[in-house]
């Protein structure tokens, strides 16, 4: 009964579908929250998080249930495609007074948006002087804070070239590497539930939404694909995870141009 309650909470709060096969994983993650909150049972804890007084703990529970696996330049063909097919035109648009917006829609600990920022700055070094911004969002407030710090241990930066490290990062006394300089002006980090209301009014040239819809059921996925498509500019690109696929791209006004790349009809 406690597991079924956790499933309902995950679906209601974050749109996450938890299959029966994940019961052991859920037990280990939720039991830690039960202990740290000082509750004496799962039932008491789950009752507390659903009360007005338990809202902060509810956020911690959702954070515990979300998985954050990422790396710099993960699924590199997406970045190659963006560098070849988006950034030249976007640079010209910015130079002529236009604006550029990209969205990392499940940014986790920040490797994805910082990778986007490095691609932009490598192709267009003056980007920070123009109206160019990257929105980076995640439902997990803890990983958003970590992402915003822009600081990583050396072992987490394997995907970054030596040249890019020297250009965009600086080591501290403990050997950690932090993003420094103009690149820090590009990303803005926010907490956002993809299955709740979105405050953004404008559209994006590029949206990365990768390795997140695998945690949703099919109706939730379909709704999200449609909402993401609405947020794309005409001719904009949506990059999805290697195991993900938009089931009905034409219904969303999208064209699949590669296994994990979609373009909005212009």
CSV table of C-alpha atoms in Angstrom, one decimal:
chain,number,residue,atom,x,y,z
A,1,UNK,CA,0.0,0.0,0.0
A,2,UNK,CA,2.9,2.4,0.8
A,3,UNK,CA,4.5,1.6,-2.6
A,4,UNK,CA,1.2,2.3,-4.4
A,5,UNK,CA,0.9,5.6,-2.5
A,6,UNK,CA,4.4,6.6,-3.6
A,7,UNK,CA,3.5,5.7,-7.2
A,8,UNK,CA,0.4,8.0,-7.0
A,9,UNK,CA,2.5,10.8,-5.6
A,10,UNK,CA,5.2,10.5,-8.2
A,11,UNK,CA,2.5,10.5,-11.0
A,12,UNK,CA,0.6,13.5,-9.5
A,13,UNK,CA,3.6,15.6,-8.6
A,14,UNK,CA,6.0,14.9,-11.5
A,15,UNK,CA,4.2,12.8,-14.1
A,16,UNK,CA,6.6,10.0,-13.3
A,17,UNK,CA,5.4,6.5,-13.9
A,18,UNK,CA,7.0,3.9,-11.6
A,19,UNK,CA,6.6,0.3,-12.7
A,20,UNK,CA,6.3,-2.6,-10.2
A,21,UNK,CA,9.8,-3.6,-11.0
A,22,UNK,CA,11.2,-0.5,-9.3
A,23,UNK,CA,9.7,-1.3,-5.9
A,24,UNK,CA,13.1,-2.2,-4.4
A,25,UNK,CA,14.7,1.0,-5.7
A,26,UNK,CA,11.8,3.1,-4.5
A,27,UNK,CA,12.1,1.5,-1.0
A,28,UNK,CA,15.7,2.3,-0.7
A,29,UNK,CA,15.3,6.0,-1.7
A,30,UNK,CA,12.1,6.7,0.3
A,31,UNK,CA,13.3,4.9,3.4
A,32,UNK,CA,16.2,7.3,3.5
A,33,UNK,CA,13.8,10.2,3.5
A,34,UNK,CA,11.7,8.6,6.2
A,35,UNK,CA,14.8,8.2,8.4
A,36,UNK,CA,16.0,11.8,7.8
A,37,UNK,CA,12.6,13.3,8.5
A,38,UNK,CA,12.4,11.5,11.8
A,39,UNK,CA,9.1,9.7,11.0
A,40,UNK,CA,8.5,6.2,12.5
A,41,UNK,CA,6.8,4.6,9.5
A,42,UNK,CA,6.3,5.0,5.7
A,43,UNK,CA,2.6,5.6,6.4
A,44,UNK,CA,3.3,8.5,8.7
A,45,UNK,CA,5.8,10.0,6.3
A,46,UNK,CA,3.6,9.7,3.2
A,47,UNK,CA,0.7,11.3,5.2
A,48,UNK,CA,3.0,14.1,6.3
A,49,UNK,CA,4.3,15.0,2.8
A,50,UNK,CA,0.7,15.3,1.5
A,51,UNK,CA,-0.2,17.8,4.2
A,52,UNK,CA,0.3,21.6,4.0
A,53,UNK,CA,3.2,21.4,6.5
A,54,UNK,CA,5.0,18.7,4.4
A,55,UNK,CA,5.4,20.7,1.2
A,56,UNK,CA,9.1,21.2,1.6
A,57,UNK,CA,9.5,17.5,2.3
A,58,UNK,CA,7.4,16.6,-0.7
A,59,UNK,CA,9.9,18.4,-2.9
A,60,UNK,CA,12.7,16.4,-1.3
A,61,UNK,CA,10.8,13.2,-1.9
A,62,UNK,CA,10.4,14.1,-5.6
A,63,UNK,CA,14.1,14.8,-5.8
A,64,UNK,CA,14.8,11.4,-4.3
A,65,UNK,CA,12.6,9.7,-6.9
A,66,UNK,CA,14.2,11.4,-9.9
A,67,UNK,CA,17.3,9.9,-11.5
A,68,UNK,CA,20.2,12.2,-12.6
A,69,UNK,CA,22.6,10.5,-14.9
A,70,UNK,CA,24.4,12.9,-17.3
A,71,UNK,CA,27.8,13.9,-18.7
A,72,UNK,CA,29.4,16.6,-20.8
A,73,UNK,CA,28.6,16.4,-24.5
A,74,UNK,CA,26.5,13.3,-24.0
A,75,UNK,CA,25.1,12.0,-27.3
A,76,UNK,CA,27.7,14.2,-29.1
A,77,UNK,CA,26.0,14.0,-32.6
A,78,UNK,CA,23.3,16.4,-31.2
A,79,UNK,CA,26.0,19.0,-30.6
A,80,UNK,CA,27.6,18.4,-33.9
A,81,UNK,CA,24.3,18.9,-35.6
A,82,UNK,CA,23.6,22.0,-33.7
A,83,UNK,CA,27.0,23.5,-34.4
A,84,UNK,CA,26.6,22.8,-38.2
A,85,UNK,CA,22.9,23.5,-38.7
A,86,UNK,CA,21.9,26.0,-36.0
A,87,UNK,CA,24.7,28.1,-34.8
A,88,UNK,CA,25.9,29.7,-38.1
A,89,UNK,CA,22.4,31.1,-38.8
A,90,UNK,CA,21.8,32.0,-35.1
A,91,UNK,CA,25.1,34.0,-35.0
A,92,UNK,CA,24.0,36.0,-38.1
A,93,UNK,CA,20.6,36.6,-36.5
A,94,UNK,CA,22.2,37.9,-33.3
A,95,UNK,CA,24.5,40.1,-35.2
A,96,UNK,CA,21.6,41.7,-37.0
A,97,UNK,CA,19.8,42.5,-33.7
A,98,UNK,CA,17.8,39.4,-33.2
A,99,UNK,CA,17.6,37.1,-30.1
A,100,UNK,CA,18.6,33.5,-29.5
A,101,UNK,CA,17.0,31.2,-27.0
A,102,UNK,CA,17.7,27.6,-26.2
A,103,UNK,CA,16.2,25.3,-23.6
A,104,UNK,CA,17.8,22.4,-21.7
A,105,UNK,CA,14.5,21.0,-20.4
A,106,UNK,CA,15.8,18.4,-18.0
A,107,UNK,CA,19.2,19.8,-17.1
A,108,UNK,CA,20.1,17.6,-14.1
A,109,UNK,CA,23.4,18.7,-12.6
A,110,UNK,CA,24.1,21.0,-15.6
A,111,UNK,CA,26.4,19.2,-17.9
A,112,UNK,CA,24.0,19.5,-20.8
A,113,UNK,CA,23.4,23.3,-20.6
A,114,UNK,CA,27.1,24.0,-20.0
A,115,UNK,CA,27.9,21.8,-23.0
A,116,UNK,CA,25.4,23.9,-25.1
A,117,UNK,CA,27.1,27.1,-23.8
A,118,UNK,CA,30.5,25.8,-24.8
A,119,UNK,CA,29.3,24.9,-28.3
A,120,UNK,CA,27.8,28.4,-28.7
A,121,UNK,CA,30.9,30.2,-27.4
A,122,UNK,CA,33.3,28.0,-29.5
A,123,UNK,CA,31.3,28.9,-32.7
A,124,UNK,CA,30.5,32.5,-31.8
A,125,UNK,CA,32.9,33.8,-29.1
A,126,UNK,CA,31.0,37.1,-28.8
A,127,UNK,CA,27.7,35.4,-28.0
A,128,UNK,CA,27.5,36.7,-24.5
A,129,UNK,CA,27.5,40.3,-25.8
A,130,UNK,CA,24.3,39.7,-27.7
A,131,UNK,CA,20.8,38.7,-26.7
A,132,UNK,CA,21.6,35.0,-26.4
A,133,UNK,CA,20.4,32.9,-23.4
A,134,UNK,CA,20.0,29.3,-22.4
A,135,UNK,CA,17.2,28.3,-20.1
A,136,UNK,CA,18.2,25.3,-18.0
A,137,UNK,CA,15.4,23.7,-15.9
A,138,UNK,CA,14.9,20.6,-13.8
A,139,UNK,CA,12.3,19.5,-11.3
A,140,UNK,CA,15.0,18.7,-8.7
A,141,UNK,CA,16.0,21.8,-6.8
A,142,UNK,CA,19.1,20.3,-5.5
A,143,UNK,CA,20.6,19.4,-8.9
A,144,UNK,CA,19.6,22.8,-10.2
A,145,UNK,CA,21.6,24.5,-7.5
A,146,UNK,CA,24.5,22.3,-8.3
A,147,UNK,CA,24.2,23.1,-12.0
A,148,UNK,CA,24.1,26.8,-11.3
A,149,UNK,CA,27.3,26.7,-9.4
A,150,UNK,CA,29.1,25.5,-12.6
A,151,UNK,CA,31.7,23.6,-10.5
A,152,UNK,CA,32.7,20.0,-11.2
A,153,UNK,CA,35.3,17.6,-9.9
A,154,UNK,CA,37.9,16.7,-12.5
A,155,UNK,CA,36.6,13.2,-13.1
A,156,UNK,CA,33.2,14.6,-14.3
A,157,UNK,CA,34.8,16.7,-17.0
A,158,UNK,CA,36.1,13.9,-19.3
A,159,UNK,CA,33.9,14.9,-22.2
A,160,UNK,CA,35.4,18.5,-22.3
A,161,UNK,CA,38.4,19.0,-24.6
A,162,UNK,CA,41.6,20.3,-23.2
A,163,UNK,CA,41.2,23.4,-25.3
A,164,UNK,CA,37.7,24.1,-24.0
A,165,UNK,CA,38.8,23.6,-20.4
A,166,UNK,CA,41.5,26.2,-20.9
A,167,UNK,CA,39.1,28.6,-22.5
A,168,UNK,CA,36.1,28.3,-20.2
A,169,UNK,CA,37.2,26.8,-16.9
A,170,UNK,CA,39.4,27.4,-14.0
A,171,UNK,CA,40.7,25.1,-11.3
A,172,UNK,CA,40.5,25.8,-7.6
A,173,UNK,CA,42.8,24.8,-4.8
A,174,UNK,CA,41.0,21.4,-4.5
A,175,UNK,CA,41.3,20.6,-8.2
A,176,UNK,CA,37.7,21.2,-9.0
A,177,UNK,CA,37.0,23.0,-12.3
A,178,UNK,CA,34.5,25.9,-12.5
A,179,UNK,CA,33.2,27.8,-15.5
A,180,UNK,CA,34.5,31.4,-15.5
A,181,UNK,CA,34.2,34.4,-17.7
A,182,UNK,CA,31.6,35.4,-20.3
A,183,UNK,CA,30.2,31.9,-20.7
A,184,UNK,CA,28.5,32.3,-17.3
A,185,UNK,CA,26.2,34.9,-18.8
A,186,UNK,CA,24.5,32.4,-21.1
A,187,UNK,CA,22.7,29.9,-18.9
A,188,UNK,CA,19.9,30.7,-16.4
A,189,UNK,CA,19.0,27.9,-14.1
A,190,UNK,CA,15.4,27.4,-12.8
A,191,UNK,CA,13.3,24.8,-11.1
A,192,UNK,CA,10.5,23.6,-13.3
A,193,UNK,CA,8.1,20.7,-13.4
A,194,UNK,CA,7.6,19.7,-17.1
A,195,UNK,CA,4.2,18.5,-16.3
A,196,UNK,CA,3.0,21.7,-14.7
A,197,UNK,CA,2.4,25.2,-16.1
A,198,UNK,CA,5.4,26.9,-17.8
A,199,UNK,CA,6.0,30.6,-17.2
A,200,UNK,CA,8.0,31.1,-20.5
A,201,UNK,CA,6.2,33.2,-23.1
A,202,UNK,CA,8.7,33.2,-25.9
A,203,UNK,CA,9.8,30.4,-28.2
A,204,UNK,CA,13.2,28.6,-28.7
A,205,UNK,CA,15.4,27.8,-31.6
A,206,UNK,CA,16.6,24.6,-29.9
A,207,UNK,CA,15.2,22.4,-27.2
A,208,UNK,CA,17.1,19.6,-25.6
A,209,UNK,CA,14.6,17.2,-23.8
A,210,UNK,CA,16.6,14.0,-23.5
A,211,UNK,CA,16.3,10.9,-21.3
A,212,UNK,CA,13.3,12.2,-19.3
A,213,UNK,CA,10.1,11.1,-21.1
A,214,UNK,CA,11.2,7.5,-20.5
A,215,UNK,CA,9.9,8.0,-17.0
A,216,UNK,CA,6.4,9.0,-18.2
A,217,UNK,CA,3.5,7.0,-19.4
A,218,UNK,CA,2.4,7.3,-23.0
A,219,UNK,CA,-0.4,9.9,-22.6
A,220,UNK,CA,2.0,12.1,-20.5
A,221,UNK,CA,4.7,11.8,-23.2
A,222,UNK,CA,2.3,12.7,-26.0
A,223,UNK,CA,1.1,15.8,-24.1
A,224,UNK,CA,4.7,16.9,-23.5
A,225,UNK,CA,5.8,16.4,-27.1
A,226,UNK,CA,3.0,18.7,-28.2
A,227,UNK,CA,3.8,21.3,-25.6
A,228,UNK,CA,7.5,21.3,-26.5
A,229,UNK,CA,6.6,21.6,-30.2
A,230,UNK,CA,4.5,24.7,-29.5
A,231,UNK,CA,7.6,26.3,-27.8
A,232,UNK,CA,9.8,25.8,-30.8
A,233,UNK,CA,10.2,28.5,-33.4
A,234,UNK,CA,9.4,27.5,-37.0
A,235,UNK,CA,12.5,25.7,-38.3
A,236,UNK,CA,13.7,25.0,-34.7
A,237,UNK,CA,15.1,21.7,-33.5
A,238,UNK,CA,14.1,19.3,-30.8
A,239,UNK,CA,16.8,16.8,-29.6
A,240,UNK,CA,15.5,13.7,-27.7
A,241,UNK,CA,17.3,10.8,-25.9
A,242,UNK,CA,18.8,7.8,-27.7
A,243,UNK,CA,16.0,5.6,-26.4
A,244,UNK,CA,13.2,8.1,-27.0
A,245,UNK,CA,10.9,8.8,-30.0
A,246,UNK,CA,8.1,11.2,-30.8
A,247,UNK,CA,5.3,8.8,-31.6
A,248,UNK,CA,3.3,11.1,-33.9
A,249,UNK,CA,5.6,13.9,-35.0
A,250,UNK,CA,3.3,15.2,-37.7
A,251,UNK,CA,0.5,15.7,-35.2
A,252,UNK,CA,2.9,18.1,-33.4
A,253,UNK,CA,4.1,19.8,-36.5
A,254,UNK,CA,7.4,18.1,-36.3
A,255,UNK,CA,9.5,16.3,-39.0
A,256,UNK,CA,11.9,13.6,-38.0
A,257,UNK,CA,15.2,14.3,-39.7
A,258,UNK,CA,17.4,11.8,-37.8
A,259,UNK,CA,16.6,9.1,-35.2
A,260,UNK,CA,16.7,11.5,-32.3
A,261,UNK,CA,16.4,14.9,-34.0
A,262,UNK,CA,13.1,16.7,-35.0
A,263,UNK,CA,12.6,19.9,-36.9
A,264,UNK,CA,9.5,22.1,-36.6
A,265,UNK,CA,7.8,22.6,-39.9
A,266,UNK,CA,8.6,26.0,-41.3
